[in-house]
Amino acid sequence: MDFRKQFFVGPGEKLKLAGIDPAHTGGHASSEEALPEIQKNVARMAELQALLYADGNQSLLVVLQALDAAGKDGVVRHLFSGMNPQGTRVYGFKQPSAEEAAHDFLWRAHQRTPARGEVAVFNRSHYEDVLVVRVHQLVPKAVWSKRYALINDFEKMLAENGTRILKFFLHISPEEQLLRFKQRLDDPARNWKISEGDYSEREFWSDYVGAYEEAMSKTSSKDAPWYVIPANHKWFRNLAISQIIVDTMEDMGLKLPPTRVDLQEIAVKYHAAEAAQEQRAGKTPKPPGKK
Ligand code: ATP
Ligand code: MG
């Protein structure tokens, strides 16, 4: 199954999240069945990231958005742990600092976009400025409603500059969220992750759904696609996202750069140096190419 086709939000589509089953498993029976595929994808993601780094011409930006406890942190932990930290960056976007708030809303995101050769993962992103900001009326409608077009221009500019953009909405049900909050309450190691605000935000569930539907429909495009990922089952979420990342990176035409040295010349020089060293050590030098 091509998850890119299945979960893609069509540009301008009248998206209705209520029509997408958050518990979808794509015909897979269990996490055990999906695990080998996930592991294969994670290993391939690591190889492709090394290639992206070596190629040095393009970059990848992965945006993760969701309501609380939908699994953004889990995606980072499970799927990006195989990538080399030297070329991979993860940023969590919280409430803007005073300095960030004193700039335009894209300022902080732009500073963290990936350089050529790099992968950047946004755990929340510039989309918060048309989501939480809209739901809680942190700025007037006249301000946030212009942001969709500004985001499209921004992402188009990044795409023109060689950045592949993938945007994932992790779709969970309110019941699944409540269950996960309860697990956070029950597990001392995870108590710190739960706050009063997590529960009170649930009252705004349908406002968030509306804000997400409009944001995704207005900002999904071929160059910066949104995917709605059924995320009640963590393993299916991991499978779908890893598969989409692999398929996308495979399509980027990444290649190892040409060798910057004359391999033949280096081999001859290396042999000469080796021979001199062996002579100093009193050994008979081997002819070139012999091990
Ligand atoms: P978890 O899902 O594990 O709770 P989290 O991403 O919610 O992780 P928190 O520190 O709990 O992390 O929350 C960050 C908060 O910052 C979120 O409530 C988010 O809506 C808020 N936030 C992010 N960007 C903005 C913004 N531009 N304006 C206002 N609030 C923002
Ligand atoms: Mg939170």
Short mmCIF file of N, CA and C and ligand atoms in Angstrom, two decimals, residues 68-69 72-73 93-96 108 123-124 128-129 132-133 138 184 193 198, ligand 1:
data_model
loop_
_atom_site.label_atom_id
_atom_site.label_comp_id
_atom_site.label_asym_id
_atom_site.label_seq_id
_atom_site.Cartn_x
_atom_site.Cartn_y
_atom_site.Cartn_z
N ASP A 68 -2.29 16.79 22.30
CA ASP A 68 -1.44 16.23 23.35
C ASP A 68 -1.52 14.71 23.40
N ALA A 69 -0.37 14.10 23.66
CA ALA A 69 -0.24 12.65 23.87
C ALA A 69 -0.54 11.81 22.63
N LYS A 72 4.01 12.47 19.32
CA LYS A 72 5.10 13.16 18.60
C LYS A 72 6.46 12.73 19.16
N ASP A 73 6.56 12.71 20.49
CA ASP A 73 7.84 12.31 21.10
C ASP A 73 8.18 10.86 20.75
N PHE A 93 8.95 23.09 19.66
CA PHE A 93 8.49 24.48 19.71
C PHE A 93 7.47 24.63 20.84
N LYS A 94 7.85 25.42 21.82
CA LYS A 94 6.98 25.68 22.98
C LYS A 94 6.35 27.05 22.81
N GLN A 95 5.76 27.57 23.89
CA GLN A 95 5.26 28.94 23.82
C GLN A 95 6.44 29.86 23.48
N PRO A 96 6.23 30.82 22.59
CA PRO A 96 7.35 31.66 22.17
C PRO A 96 7.99 32.41 23.34
N ARG A 108 11.33 32.21 14.24
CA ARG A 108 11.99 31.15 15.02
C ARG A 108 12.06 29.85 14.23
N ASN A 123 9.10 19.26 16.29
CA ASN A 123 8.11 18.71 17.21
C ASN A 123 7.23 19.88 17.63
N ARG A 124 6.07 20.02 16.98
CA ARG A 124 5.30 21.26 16.88
C ARG A 124 6.12 22.20 16.00
N GLU A 128 1.66 26.02 14.92
CA GLU A 128 1.00 26.41 16.17
C GLU A 128 0.37 27.79 16.04
N ASP A 129 0.92 28.60 15.16
CA ASP A 129 0.44 29.97 15.01
C ASP A 129 -0.87 30.08 14.23
N VAL A 132 -3.09 26.59 18.06
CA VAL A 132 -3.36 27.04 19.44
C VAL A 132 -3.68 28.54 19.45
N VAL A 133 -2.98 29.28 18.61
CA VAL A 133 -3.16 30.73 18.56
C VAL A 133 -4.57 31.10 18.08
N LEU A 138 -5.29 34.14 20.47
CA LEU A 138 -4.12 34.86 21.01
C LEU A 138 -3.78 36.07 20.15
N ARG A 184 -0.02 8.24 32.01
CA ARG A 184 0.97 9.20 32.51
C ARG A 184 0.77 9.48 33.99
N LYS A 193 4.99 14.40 32.79
CA LYS A 193 4.49 14.74 31.45
C LYS A 193 3.05 15.21 31.45
N ASP A 198 -3.47 19.87 30.16
CA ASP A 198 -3.74 18.81 29.19
C ASP A 198 -5.23 18.43 29.23
P1 ATP B 1 3.39 16.61 25.09
O1 ATP B 1 2.50 16.26 23.94
O2 ATP B 1 4.25 15.49 25.52
O3 ATP B 1 2.61 17.24 26.22
P2 ATP B 1 4.10 19.18 24.11
O4 ATP B 1 4.63 19.39 22.73
O5 ATP B 1 2.66 19.47 24.34
O6 ATP B 1 4.42 17.71 24.56
P3 ATP B 1 4.49 21.05 26.18
O7 ATP B 1 5.67 21.69 26.80
O8 ATP B 1 3.49 20.35 27.03
O9 ATP B 1 4.98 20.07 25.06
O10 ATP B 1 3.67 22.14 25.38
C1 ATP B 1 4.18 23.11 24.55
C2 ATP B 1 3.06 24.11 24.44
O11 ATP B 1 3.50 25.24 23.71
C3 ATP B 1 1.86 23.55 23.71
O12 ATP B 1 0.72 23.68 24.48
C4 ATP B 1 1.76 24.42 22.48
O13 ATP B 1 0.46 24.62 22.04
C5 ATP B 1 2.43 25.70 22.95
N1 ATP B 1 2.90 26.50 21.83
C6 ATP B 1 3.74 26.16 20.85
N2 ATP B 1 3.88 27.14 19.95
C7 ATP B 1 3.11 28.16 20.37
C8 ATP B 1 2.80 29.45 19.87
N3 ATP B 1 3.35 29.91 18.74
N4 ATP B 1 1.96 30.22 20.58
C9 ATP B 1 1.41 29.77 21.72
N5 ATP B 1 1.63 28.55 22.25
C10 ATP B 1 2.47 27.75 21.58
#
